[in-house]
Coordinates of C-alpha atoms and ligand atoms in Angstrom, one line a residue:
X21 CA -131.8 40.4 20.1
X22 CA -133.2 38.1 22.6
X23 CA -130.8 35.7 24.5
X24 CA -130.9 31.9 22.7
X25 CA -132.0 29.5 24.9
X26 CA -129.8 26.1 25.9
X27 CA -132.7 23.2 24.0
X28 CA -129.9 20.4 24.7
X29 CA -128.8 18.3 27.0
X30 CA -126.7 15.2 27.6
X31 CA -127.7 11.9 28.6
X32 CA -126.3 10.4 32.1
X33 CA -124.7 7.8 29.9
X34 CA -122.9 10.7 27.7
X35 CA -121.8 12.3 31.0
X36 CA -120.2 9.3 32.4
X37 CA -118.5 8.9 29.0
X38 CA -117.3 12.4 29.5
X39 CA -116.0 12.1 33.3
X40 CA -114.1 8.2 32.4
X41 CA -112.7 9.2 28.8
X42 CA -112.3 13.2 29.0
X43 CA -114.0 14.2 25.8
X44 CA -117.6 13.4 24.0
X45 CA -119.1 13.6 20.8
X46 CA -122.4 15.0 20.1
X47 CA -124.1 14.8 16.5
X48 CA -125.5 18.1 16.7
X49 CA -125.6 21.2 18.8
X50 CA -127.6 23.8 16.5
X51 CA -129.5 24.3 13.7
X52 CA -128.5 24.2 10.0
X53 CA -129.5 27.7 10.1
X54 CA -127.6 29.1 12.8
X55 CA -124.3 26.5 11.1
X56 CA -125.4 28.3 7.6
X57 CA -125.7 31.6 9.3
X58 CA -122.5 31.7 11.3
X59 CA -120.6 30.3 7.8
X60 CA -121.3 33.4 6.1
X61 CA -120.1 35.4 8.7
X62 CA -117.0 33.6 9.6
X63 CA -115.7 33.7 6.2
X64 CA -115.9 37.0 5.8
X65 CA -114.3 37.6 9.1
X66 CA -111.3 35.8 7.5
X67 CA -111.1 37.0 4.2
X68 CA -111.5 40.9 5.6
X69 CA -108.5 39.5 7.9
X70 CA -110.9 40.8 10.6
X71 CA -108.1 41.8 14.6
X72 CA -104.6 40.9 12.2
X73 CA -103.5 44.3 13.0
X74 CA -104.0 44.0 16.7
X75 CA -102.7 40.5 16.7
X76 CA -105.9 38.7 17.2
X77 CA -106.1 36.9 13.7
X78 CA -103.1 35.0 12.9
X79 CA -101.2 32.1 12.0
X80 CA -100.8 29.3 14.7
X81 CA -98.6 27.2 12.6
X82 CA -96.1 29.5 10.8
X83 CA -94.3 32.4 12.1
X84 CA -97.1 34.8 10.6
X85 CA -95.0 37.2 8.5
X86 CA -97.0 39.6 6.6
X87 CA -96.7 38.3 3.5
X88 CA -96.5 34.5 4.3
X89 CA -99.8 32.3 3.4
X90 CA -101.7 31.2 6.8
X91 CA -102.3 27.3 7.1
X92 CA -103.8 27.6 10.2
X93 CA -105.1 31.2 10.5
X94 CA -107.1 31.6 13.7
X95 CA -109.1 35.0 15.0
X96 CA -109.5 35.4 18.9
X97 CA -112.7 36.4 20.5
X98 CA -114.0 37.2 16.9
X99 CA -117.5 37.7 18.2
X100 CA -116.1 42.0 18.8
X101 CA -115.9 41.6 15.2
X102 CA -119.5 40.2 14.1
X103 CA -122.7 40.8 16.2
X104 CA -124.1 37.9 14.2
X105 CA -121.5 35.4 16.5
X106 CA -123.1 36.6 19.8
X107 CA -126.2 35.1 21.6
X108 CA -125.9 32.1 19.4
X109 CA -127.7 28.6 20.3
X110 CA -124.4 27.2 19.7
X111 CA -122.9 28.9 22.8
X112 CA -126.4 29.1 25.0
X113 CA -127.0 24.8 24.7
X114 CA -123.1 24.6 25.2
X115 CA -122.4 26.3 28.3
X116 CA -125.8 24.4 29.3
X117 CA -123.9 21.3 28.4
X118 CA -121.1 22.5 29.8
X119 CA -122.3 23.0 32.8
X120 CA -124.0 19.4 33.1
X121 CA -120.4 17.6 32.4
X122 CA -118.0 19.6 34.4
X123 CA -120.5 19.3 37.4
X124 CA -119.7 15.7 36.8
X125 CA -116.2 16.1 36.7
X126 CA -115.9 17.6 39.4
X127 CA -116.9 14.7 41.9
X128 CA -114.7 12.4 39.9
X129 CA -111.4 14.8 40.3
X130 CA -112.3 16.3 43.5
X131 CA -110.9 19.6 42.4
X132 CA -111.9 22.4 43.6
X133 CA -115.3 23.8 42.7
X134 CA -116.2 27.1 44.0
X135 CA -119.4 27.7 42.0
X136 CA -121.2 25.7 40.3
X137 CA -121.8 29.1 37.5
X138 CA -120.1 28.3 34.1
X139 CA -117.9 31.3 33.0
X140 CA -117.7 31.8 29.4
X141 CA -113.9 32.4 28.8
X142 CA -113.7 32.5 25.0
X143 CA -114.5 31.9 21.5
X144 CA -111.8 31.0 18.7
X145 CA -112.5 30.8 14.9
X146 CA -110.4 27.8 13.6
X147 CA -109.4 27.7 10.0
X148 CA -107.8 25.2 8.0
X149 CA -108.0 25.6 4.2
X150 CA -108.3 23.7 1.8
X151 CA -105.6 21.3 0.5
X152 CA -102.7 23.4 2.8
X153 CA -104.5 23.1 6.7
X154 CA -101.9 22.3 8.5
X155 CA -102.3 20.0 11.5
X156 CA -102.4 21.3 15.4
X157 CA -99.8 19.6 17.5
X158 CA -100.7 17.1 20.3
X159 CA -101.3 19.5 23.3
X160 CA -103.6 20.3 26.6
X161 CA -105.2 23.9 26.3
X162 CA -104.5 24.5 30.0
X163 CA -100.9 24.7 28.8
X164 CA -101.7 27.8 26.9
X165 CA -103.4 29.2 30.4
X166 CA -102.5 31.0 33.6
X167 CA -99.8 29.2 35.1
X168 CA -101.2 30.4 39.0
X169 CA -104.7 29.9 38.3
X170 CA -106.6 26.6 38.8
X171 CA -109.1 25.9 36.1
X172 CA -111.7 23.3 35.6
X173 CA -112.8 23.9 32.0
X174 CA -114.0 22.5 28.6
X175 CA -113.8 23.6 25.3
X176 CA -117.1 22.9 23.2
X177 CA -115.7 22.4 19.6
X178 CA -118.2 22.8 16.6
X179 CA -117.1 22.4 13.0
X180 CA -119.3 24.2 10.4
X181 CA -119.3 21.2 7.6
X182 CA -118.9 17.9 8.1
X183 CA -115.5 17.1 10.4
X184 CA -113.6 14.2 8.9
X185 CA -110.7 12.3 9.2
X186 CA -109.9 13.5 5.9
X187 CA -110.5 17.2 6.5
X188 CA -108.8 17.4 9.8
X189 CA -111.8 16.3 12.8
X190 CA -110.8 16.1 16.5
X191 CA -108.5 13.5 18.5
X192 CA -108.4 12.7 21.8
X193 CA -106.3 10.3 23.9
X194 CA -109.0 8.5 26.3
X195 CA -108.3 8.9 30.0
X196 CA -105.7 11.7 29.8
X197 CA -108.3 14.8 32.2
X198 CA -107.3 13.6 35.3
X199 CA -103.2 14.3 35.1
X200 CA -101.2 17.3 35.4
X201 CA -100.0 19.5 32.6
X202 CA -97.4 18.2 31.2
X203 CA -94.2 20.0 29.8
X204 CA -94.7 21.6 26.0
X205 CA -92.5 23.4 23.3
X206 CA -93.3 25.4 20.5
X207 CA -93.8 23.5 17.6
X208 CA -90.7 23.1 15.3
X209 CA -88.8 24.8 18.3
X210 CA -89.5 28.1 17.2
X211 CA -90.4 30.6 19.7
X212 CA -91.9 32.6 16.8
X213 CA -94.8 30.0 16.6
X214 CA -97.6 30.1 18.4
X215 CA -98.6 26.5 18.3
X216 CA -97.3 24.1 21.4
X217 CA -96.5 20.9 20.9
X218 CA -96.3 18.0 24.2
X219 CA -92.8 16.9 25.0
X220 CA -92.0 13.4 23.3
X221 CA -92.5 10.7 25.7
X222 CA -95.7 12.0 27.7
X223 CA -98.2 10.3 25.7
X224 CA -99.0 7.0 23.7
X225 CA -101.1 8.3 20.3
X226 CA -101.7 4.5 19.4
X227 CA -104.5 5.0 21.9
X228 CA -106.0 8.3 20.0
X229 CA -109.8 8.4 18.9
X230 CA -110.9 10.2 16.0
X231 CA -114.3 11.5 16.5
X232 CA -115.5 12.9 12.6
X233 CA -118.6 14.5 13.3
X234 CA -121.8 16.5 11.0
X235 CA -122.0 20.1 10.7
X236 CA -123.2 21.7 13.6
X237 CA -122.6 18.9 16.2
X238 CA -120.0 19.4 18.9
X239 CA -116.9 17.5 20.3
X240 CA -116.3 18.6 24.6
X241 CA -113.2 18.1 25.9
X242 CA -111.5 18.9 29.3
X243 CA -108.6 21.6 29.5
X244 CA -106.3 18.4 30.1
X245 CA -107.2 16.0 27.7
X246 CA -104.6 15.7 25.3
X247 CA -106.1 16.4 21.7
X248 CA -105.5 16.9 18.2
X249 CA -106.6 17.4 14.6
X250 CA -105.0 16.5 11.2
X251 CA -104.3 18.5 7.9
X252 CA -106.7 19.5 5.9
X253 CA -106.2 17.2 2.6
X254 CA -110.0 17.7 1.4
X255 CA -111.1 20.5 -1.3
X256 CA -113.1 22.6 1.0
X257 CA -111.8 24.9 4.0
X258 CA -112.4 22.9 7.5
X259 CA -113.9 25.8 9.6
X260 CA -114.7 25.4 13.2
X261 CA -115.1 27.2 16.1
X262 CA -114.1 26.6 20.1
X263 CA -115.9 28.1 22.7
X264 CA -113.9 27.2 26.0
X265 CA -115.8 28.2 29.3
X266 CA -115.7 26.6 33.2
X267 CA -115.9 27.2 36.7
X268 CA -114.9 30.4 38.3
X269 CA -111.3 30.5 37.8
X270 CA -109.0 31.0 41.2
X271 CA -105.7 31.8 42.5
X272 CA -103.2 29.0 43.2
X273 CA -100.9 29.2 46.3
X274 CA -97.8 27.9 44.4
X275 CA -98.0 29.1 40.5
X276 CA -96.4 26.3 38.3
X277 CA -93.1 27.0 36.2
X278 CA -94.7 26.9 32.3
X279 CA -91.7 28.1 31.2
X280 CA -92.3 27.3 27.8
X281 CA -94.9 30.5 27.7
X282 CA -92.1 32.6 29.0
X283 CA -90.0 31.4 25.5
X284 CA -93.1 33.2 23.5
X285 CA -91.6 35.3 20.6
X286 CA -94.7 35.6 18.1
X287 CA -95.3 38.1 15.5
X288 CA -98.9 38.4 16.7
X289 CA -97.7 38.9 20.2
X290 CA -95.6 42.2 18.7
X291 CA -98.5 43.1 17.3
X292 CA -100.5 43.3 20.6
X293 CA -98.2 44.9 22.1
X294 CA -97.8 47.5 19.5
X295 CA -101.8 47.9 19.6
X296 CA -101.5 48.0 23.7
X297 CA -99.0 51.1 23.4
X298 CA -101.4 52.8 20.9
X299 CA -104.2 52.5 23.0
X300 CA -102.3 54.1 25.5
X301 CA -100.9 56.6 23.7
X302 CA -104.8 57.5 22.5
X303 CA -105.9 57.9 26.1
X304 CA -103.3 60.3 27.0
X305 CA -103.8 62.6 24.4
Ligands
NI403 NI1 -106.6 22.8 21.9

């Protein structure tokens, strides 16, 4: 299949937006087609429970017991599940537009930039169903991330119906790109959840924008913009997908203490393990 090829890109206005407030909205990103397309194949993905065993589909807000119902199931790079989520004009027109905003960014934070090539650095599938979605905590992604690494990335966010306030759309807190990563704990203190949560006290969520978009157009934020999205209390499963890509990632001098990644007790993160060790195992033999 031939490469898609990037058809989009953002105004100077919608750049500046992105470099002052550390997110933008887009109305759309692809076409219904590709949005019906990649539907189909997400669902399946989810309801064939497409990487559980290996730990790469599970539950971001429960402690993801076997038989325990998901309300925020999530699958990891599922494109090695489904050739149809590869080569998409989703990703081609957003690294294109990632590449447009983060070269703006770059001159406003004076990080450091040591390419100005756009790395794709992953895709997530993002479920919440119907009625039970549960909502994911206040957090920055880079919290998640390599504490010794510096990154300057963006996530491009693209819900596959409408996003709504109701449903569980994106939230940003304006102006928050340009601090550190603050301190984060697992959500309900439980080292067996995946999802973080940002220490009380570090931000104000009077100040939070909700940005409800159509299917198939995109939210960007930085990987320090504090963001969120609510529970699902519509009738139809809110399915999205992030595709989070940025500069060349490089080594820090000094590695920061995210300790809270070192508390990490997860089911899923058993389960890699456990599929690491087989791996190995297979090789010697
Ligand atoms: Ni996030």
């Amino acid at each position: 299949m031939a490469e898609a090829e990037p058809k989009i890109r953002v105004t100077e206005e919608q750049i500046e937006f992105f470099c002052r407030e550390g997110f933008l909205a887009i109305e759309r990103i692809t076409s219904d087609a590709e949005v019906e397309r990649l539907r189909a194949t997400y669902d399946e993905l989810f309801a064939r429970r497409a990487g559980r065993e290996e730990g790469r589909q599970y539950d971001l807000a429960g402690t993801d017991e076997e038989d325990s119902v998901a309300t925020l199931p999530q699958i990891l790079e599922p494109r090695q599940y489904a050739a149809q989520l590869r080569d998409t004009l989703y990703e081609a027109n957003g690294l294109a537009i990632a590449g447009q905003l983060l070269e703006g960014l770059a001159e406003t934070l004076q990080d450091r930039v040591l390419s100005s090539e756009i790395v794709d650095f992953g895709l997530h599938a993002i479920l919440k169903p119907a009625g039970i979605g549960s909502e994911t905590p206040w957090h920055q992604d880079e919290a998640y991330w390599d504490p010794a690494k510096y990154f300057h990335g963006l996530s491009v966010w693209m819900p596959l119906q409408e996003a709504t306030e109701e449903n569980g759309c994106m939230c940003f807190i304006p102006g928050t790109h340009t601090g550190e990563v603050l301190s984060h704990h697992h959500a309900g203190d439980d080292p067996r959840i995946e999802a973080l949560v940002v220490d009380d006290g570090h931000i104000d969520i009077s100040k939070a924008v909700a940005c409800p978009i159509p299917a198939g157009g995109a939210t960007f934020h930085f990987c320090r913009t504090f963001h969120y999205t609510g529970p699902n209390r519509s009738v139809v499963p809110r399915r999205a997908l992030a595709l989070t890509c940025g500069l060349p990632q490089s080594t820090r001098e000094v590695p920061r203490d995210f300790y809270w990644q070192g508390e990490k007790r997860t089911n899923a993160g058993k389960r890699r393990e456990e599929a690491a060790r087989r791996l190995t195992e297979s090789e010697k033999s």
